[in-house]
Coordinates of C-alpha atoms and ligand atoms in Angstrom, one line a residue:
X1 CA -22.2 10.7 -10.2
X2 CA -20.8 14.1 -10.4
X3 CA -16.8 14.8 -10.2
X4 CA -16.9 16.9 -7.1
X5 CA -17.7 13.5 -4.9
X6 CA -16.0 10.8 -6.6
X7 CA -13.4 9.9 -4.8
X8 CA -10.4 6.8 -4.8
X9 CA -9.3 4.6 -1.5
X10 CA -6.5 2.1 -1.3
X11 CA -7.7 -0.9 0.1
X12 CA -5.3 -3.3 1.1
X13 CA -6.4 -6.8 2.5
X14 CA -3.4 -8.0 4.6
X15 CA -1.9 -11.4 5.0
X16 CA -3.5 -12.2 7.9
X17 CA -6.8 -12.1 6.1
X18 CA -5.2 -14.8 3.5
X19 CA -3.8 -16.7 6.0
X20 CA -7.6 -17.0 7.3
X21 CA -8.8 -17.7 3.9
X22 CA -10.9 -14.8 4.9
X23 CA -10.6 -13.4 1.3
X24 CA -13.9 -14.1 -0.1
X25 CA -15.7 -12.1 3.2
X26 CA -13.8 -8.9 2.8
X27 CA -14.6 -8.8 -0.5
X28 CA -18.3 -9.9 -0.5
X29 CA -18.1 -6.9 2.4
X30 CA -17.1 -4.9 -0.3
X31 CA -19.3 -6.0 -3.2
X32 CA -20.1 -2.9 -5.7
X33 CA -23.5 -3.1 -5.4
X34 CA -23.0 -3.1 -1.3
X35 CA -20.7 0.1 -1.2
X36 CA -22.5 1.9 -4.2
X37 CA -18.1 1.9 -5.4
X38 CA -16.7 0.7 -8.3
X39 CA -13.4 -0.7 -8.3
X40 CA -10.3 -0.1 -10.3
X41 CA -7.2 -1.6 -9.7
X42 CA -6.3 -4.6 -8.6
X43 CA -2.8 -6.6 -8.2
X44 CA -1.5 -9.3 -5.7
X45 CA 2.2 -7.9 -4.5
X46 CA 4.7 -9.8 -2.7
X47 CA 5.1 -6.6 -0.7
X48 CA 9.1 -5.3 -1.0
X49 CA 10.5 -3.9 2.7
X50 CA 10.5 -0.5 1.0
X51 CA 6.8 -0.8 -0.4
X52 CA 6.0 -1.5 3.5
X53 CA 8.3 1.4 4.7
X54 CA 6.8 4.1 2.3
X55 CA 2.9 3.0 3.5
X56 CA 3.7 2.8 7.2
X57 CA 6.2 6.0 7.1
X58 CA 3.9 8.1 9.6
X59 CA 3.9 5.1 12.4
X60 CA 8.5 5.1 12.2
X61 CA 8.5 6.1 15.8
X62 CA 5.9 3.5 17.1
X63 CA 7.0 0.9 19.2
X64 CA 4.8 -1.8 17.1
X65 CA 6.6 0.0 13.9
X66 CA 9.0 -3.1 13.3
X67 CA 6.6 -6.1 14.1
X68 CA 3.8 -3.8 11.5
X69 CA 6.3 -4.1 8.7
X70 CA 7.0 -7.8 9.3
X71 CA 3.3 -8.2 9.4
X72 CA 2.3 -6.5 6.1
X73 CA 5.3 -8.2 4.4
X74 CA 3.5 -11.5 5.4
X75 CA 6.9 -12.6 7.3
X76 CA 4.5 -12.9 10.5
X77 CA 2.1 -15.3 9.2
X78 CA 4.5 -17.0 6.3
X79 CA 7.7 -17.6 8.1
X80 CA 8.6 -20.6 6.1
X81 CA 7.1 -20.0 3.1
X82 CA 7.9 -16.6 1.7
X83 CA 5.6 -17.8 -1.4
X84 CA 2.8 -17.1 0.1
X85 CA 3.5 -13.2 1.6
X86 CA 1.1 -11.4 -0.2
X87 CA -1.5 -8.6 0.0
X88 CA -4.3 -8.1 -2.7
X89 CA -4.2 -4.0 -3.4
X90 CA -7.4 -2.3 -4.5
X91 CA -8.2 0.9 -5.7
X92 CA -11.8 1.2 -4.8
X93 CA -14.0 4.6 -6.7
X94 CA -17.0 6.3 -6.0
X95 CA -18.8 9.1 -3.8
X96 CA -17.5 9.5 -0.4
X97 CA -15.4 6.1 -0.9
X98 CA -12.9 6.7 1.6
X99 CA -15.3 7.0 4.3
X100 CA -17.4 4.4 3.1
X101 CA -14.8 1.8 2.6
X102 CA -13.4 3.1 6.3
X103 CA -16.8 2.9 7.6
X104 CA -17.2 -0.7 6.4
X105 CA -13.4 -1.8 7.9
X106 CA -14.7 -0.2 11.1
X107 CA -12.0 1.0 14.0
X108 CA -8.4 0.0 14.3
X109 CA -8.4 -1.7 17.3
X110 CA -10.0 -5.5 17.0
X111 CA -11.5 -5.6 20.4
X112 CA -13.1 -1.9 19.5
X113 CA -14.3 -3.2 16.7
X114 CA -16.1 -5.9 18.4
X115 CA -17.9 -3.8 21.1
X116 CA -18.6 -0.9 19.2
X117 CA -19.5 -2.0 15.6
X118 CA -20.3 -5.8 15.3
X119 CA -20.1 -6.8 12.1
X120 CA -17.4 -4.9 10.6
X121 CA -14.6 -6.6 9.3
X122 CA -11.7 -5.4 11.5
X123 CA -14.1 -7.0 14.5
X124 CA -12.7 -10.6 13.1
X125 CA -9.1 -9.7 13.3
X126 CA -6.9 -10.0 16.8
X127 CA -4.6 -7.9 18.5
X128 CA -0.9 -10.0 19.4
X129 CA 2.0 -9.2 21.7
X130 CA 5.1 -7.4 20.4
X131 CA 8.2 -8.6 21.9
X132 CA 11.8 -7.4 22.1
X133 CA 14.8 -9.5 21.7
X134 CA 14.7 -11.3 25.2
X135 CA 10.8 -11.9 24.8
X136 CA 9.6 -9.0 26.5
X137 CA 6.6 -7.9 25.6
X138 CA 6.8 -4.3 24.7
X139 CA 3.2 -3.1 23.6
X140 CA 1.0 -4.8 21.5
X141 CA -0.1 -4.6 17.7
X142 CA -3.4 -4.7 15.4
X143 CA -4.2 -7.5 12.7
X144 CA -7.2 -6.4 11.3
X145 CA -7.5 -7.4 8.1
X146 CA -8.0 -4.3 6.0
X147 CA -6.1 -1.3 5.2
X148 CA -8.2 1.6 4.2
X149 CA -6.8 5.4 3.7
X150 CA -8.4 7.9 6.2
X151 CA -8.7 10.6 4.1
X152 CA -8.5 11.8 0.4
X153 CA -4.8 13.3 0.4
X154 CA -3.7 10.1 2.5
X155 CA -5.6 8.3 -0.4
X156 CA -3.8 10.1 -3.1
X157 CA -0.4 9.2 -1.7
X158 CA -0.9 5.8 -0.8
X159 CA -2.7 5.1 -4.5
X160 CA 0.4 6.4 -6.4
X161 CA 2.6 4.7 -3.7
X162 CA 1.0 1.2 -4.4
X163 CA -0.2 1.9 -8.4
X164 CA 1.1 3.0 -12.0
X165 CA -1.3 4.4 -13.8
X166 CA -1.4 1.8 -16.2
X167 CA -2.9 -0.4 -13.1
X168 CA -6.1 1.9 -13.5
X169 CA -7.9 1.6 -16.8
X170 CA -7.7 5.4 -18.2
X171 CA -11.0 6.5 -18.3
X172 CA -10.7 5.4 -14.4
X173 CA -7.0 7.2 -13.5
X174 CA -7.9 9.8 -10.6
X175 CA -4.9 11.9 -11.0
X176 CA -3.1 13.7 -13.6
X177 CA -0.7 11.6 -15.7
X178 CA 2.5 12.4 -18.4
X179 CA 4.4 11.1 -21.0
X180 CA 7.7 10.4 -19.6
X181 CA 10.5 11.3 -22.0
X182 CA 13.9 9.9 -20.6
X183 CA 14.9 6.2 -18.4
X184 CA 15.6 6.6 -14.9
X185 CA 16.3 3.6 -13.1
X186 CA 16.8 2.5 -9.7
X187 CA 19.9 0.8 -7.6
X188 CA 19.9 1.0 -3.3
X189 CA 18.6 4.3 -2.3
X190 CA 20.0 6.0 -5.5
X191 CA 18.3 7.5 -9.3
X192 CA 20.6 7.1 -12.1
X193 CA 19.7 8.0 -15.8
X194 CA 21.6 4.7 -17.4
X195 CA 21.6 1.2 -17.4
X196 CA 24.1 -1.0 -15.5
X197 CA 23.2 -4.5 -14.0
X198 CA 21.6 -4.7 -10.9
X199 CA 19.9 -1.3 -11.8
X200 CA 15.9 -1.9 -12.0
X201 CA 13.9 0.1 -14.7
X202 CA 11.5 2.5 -13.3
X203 CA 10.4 4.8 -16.4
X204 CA 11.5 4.9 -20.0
X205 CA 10.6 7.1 -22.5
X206 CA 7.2 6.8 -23.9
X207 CA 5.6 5.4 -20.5
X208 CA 2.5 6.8 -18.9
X209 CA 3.5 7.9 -15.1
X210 CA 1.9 9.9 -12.6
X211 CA 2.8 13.9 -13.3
X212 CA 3.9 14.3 -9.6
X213 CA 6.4 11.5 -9.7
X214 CA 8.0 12.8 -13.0
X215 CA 8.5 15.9 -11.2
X216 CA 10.4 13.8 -8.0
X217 CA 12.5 12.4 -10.4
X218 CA 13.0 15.3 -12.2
X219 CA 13.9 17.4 -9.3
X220 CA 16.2 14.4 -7.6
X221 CA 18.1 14.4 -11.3
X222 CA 18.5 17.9 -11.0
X223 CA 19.7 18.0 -7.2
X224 CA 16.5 19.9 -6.4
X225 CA 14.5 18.9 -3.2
X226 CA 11.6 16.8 -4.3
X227 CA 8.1 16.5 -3.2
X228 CA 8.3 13.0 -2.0
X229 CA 11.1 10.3 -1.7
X230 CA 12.8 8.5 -4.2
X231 CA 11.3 5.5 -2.3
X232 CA 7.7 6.4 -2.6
X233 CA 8.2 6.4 -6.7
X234 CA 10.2 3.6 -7.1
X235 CA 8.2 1.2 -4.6
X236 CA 5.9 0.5 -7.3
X237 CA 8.6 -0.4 -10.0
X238 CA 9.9 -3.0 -8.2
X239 CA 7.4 -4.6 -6.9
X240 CA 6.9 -8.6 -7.7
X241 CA 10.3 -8.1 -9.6
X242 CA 12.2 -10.1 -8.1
X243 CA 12.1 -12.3 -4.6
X244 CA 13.5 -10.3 -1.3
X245 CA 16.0 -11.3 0.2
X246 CA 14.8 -10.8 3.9
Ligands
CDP301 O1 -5.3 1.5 9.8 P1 -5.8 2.7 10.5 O2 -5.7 3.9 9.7 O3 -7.1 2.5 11.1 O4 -4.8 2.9 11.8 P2 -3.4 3.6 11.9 O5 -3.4 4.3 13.2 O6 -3.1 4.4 10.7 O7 -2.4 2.4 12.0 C1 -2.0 1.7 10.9 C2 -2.0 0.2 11.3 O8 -1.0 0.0 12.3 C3 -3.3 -0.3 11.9 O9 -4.2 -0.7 10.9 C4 -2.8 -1.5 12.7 O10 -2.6 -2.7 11.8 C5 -1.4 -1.1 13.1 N1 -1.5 -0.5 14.5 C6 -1.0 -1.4 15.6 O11 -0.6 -2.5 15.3 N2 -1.1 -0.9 16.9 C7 -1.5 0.3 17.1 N3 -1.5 0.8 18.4 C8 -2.0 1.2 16.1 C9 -1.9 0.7 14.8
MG302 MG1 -4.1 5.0 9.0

């Protein structure tokens, strides 16, 4: 395997595919040997609202933007038991891995899925109804099972969105890491450098983080404009810390 083709995908497989128990298939569809990839990372997250924002950012203006956030957060399928919201996030490696693993998800659209490529596991999900307040229904939207990125920068943003890099064994990590030499914690929309309660720890000194993150917090410390938001580096941090409240 040379460098120049190995590539890294985030795969997510969404509640609706645990709510079908439908687990076992996507990843047997998946298998190592199948896909020629090798996976690694893994982690079951109890996905926070701003985890779901952050991934879903480029679909804001959509009318099925809402009911896609309810439905990765598991809300859709678990609305009684907020226990059981969760997706299973994988960081799948190889050559040509994000259009393999796309390939083997197959198109967005369920019904398209069926016609066109038989077989693939988005053809077993369903599209639903999205409906406004008075029960209206205002378009429609996609459960299909997998989330796979489209392409290698979307990959590289939603890995380091979902993933520290101490998910990803080292000799695995696809981008550059640092030594973090200062705390930053989080708190509601806002970076602060100490402790106070309610404030969640997102980097102390000594921990491994992903170079371009450092530099967001850096720059937002420093009233710079950063790369990316504040959001998209804390995500990760507080995921599975504690339960949400909505
Ligand atoms: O997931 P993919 O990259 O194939 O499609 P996308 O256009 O990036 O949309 C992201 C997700 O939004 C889809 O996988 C669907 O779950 C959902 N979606 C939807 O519900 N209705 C649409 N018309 C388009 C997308
Ligand atoms: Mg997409």
């Amino acid at each position: 395997m040379t460098n120049q083709n190995l590539e890294h995908t985030l795969v997510l497989i969404k509640p609706d595919a645990l709510k079908n128990s439908l687990t076992g298939y996507v990843l047997s569809q998946l298998s190592e040997y199948h896909a020629g990839l090798r996976f690694a990372g893994s982690k079951i997250v109890n996905v926070p609202r701003m985890l779901a924002e952050e991934h879903y950012a480029e679909h804001r203006a959509k009318p099925f933007y809402f009911s896609l956030i309810d439905f990765i957060r598991g809300r859709d399928q678990y609305p009684d038991a907020p226990e059981k919201r969760r997706v299973i996030a994988l960081v799948y490696q190889g050559v040509d891995a994000v259009q393999k693993v796309r390939d083997i998800a197959g198109p967005t659209d369920p019904h398209v899925a069926r016609e066109t490529r038989p077989g693939c596991v988005r053809a077993l999900g369903s599209v639903v109804p999205v409906k406004d307040a008075d029960g209206n229904v205002i378009g429609h939207r996609m459960d299909n099972l997998i989330h796979a990125s489209a392409t290698v920068p979307e990959a590289e943003r939603e890995i380091k969105l979902w993933f520290k890099p101490t998910d990803i064994p080292p000799l695995m990590r696809p981008y550059e890491t640092v030594t973090c030499d200062q705390s930053y914690y989080y708190q509601e929309g806002q970076l602060f450098t100490e402790y106070a309660a309610d404030r969640t720890l997102l980097v102390a000194p000594g921990a491994c983080v992903w170079k371009t993150d450092l530099e967001v917090l850096n720059a937002i410390n420093e009233g710079a404009t950063p790369a990316y938001t504040l959001e998209a580096v804390a995500s990760k941090y507080v995921v599975n810390e504690r339960p949400e409240e909505d």
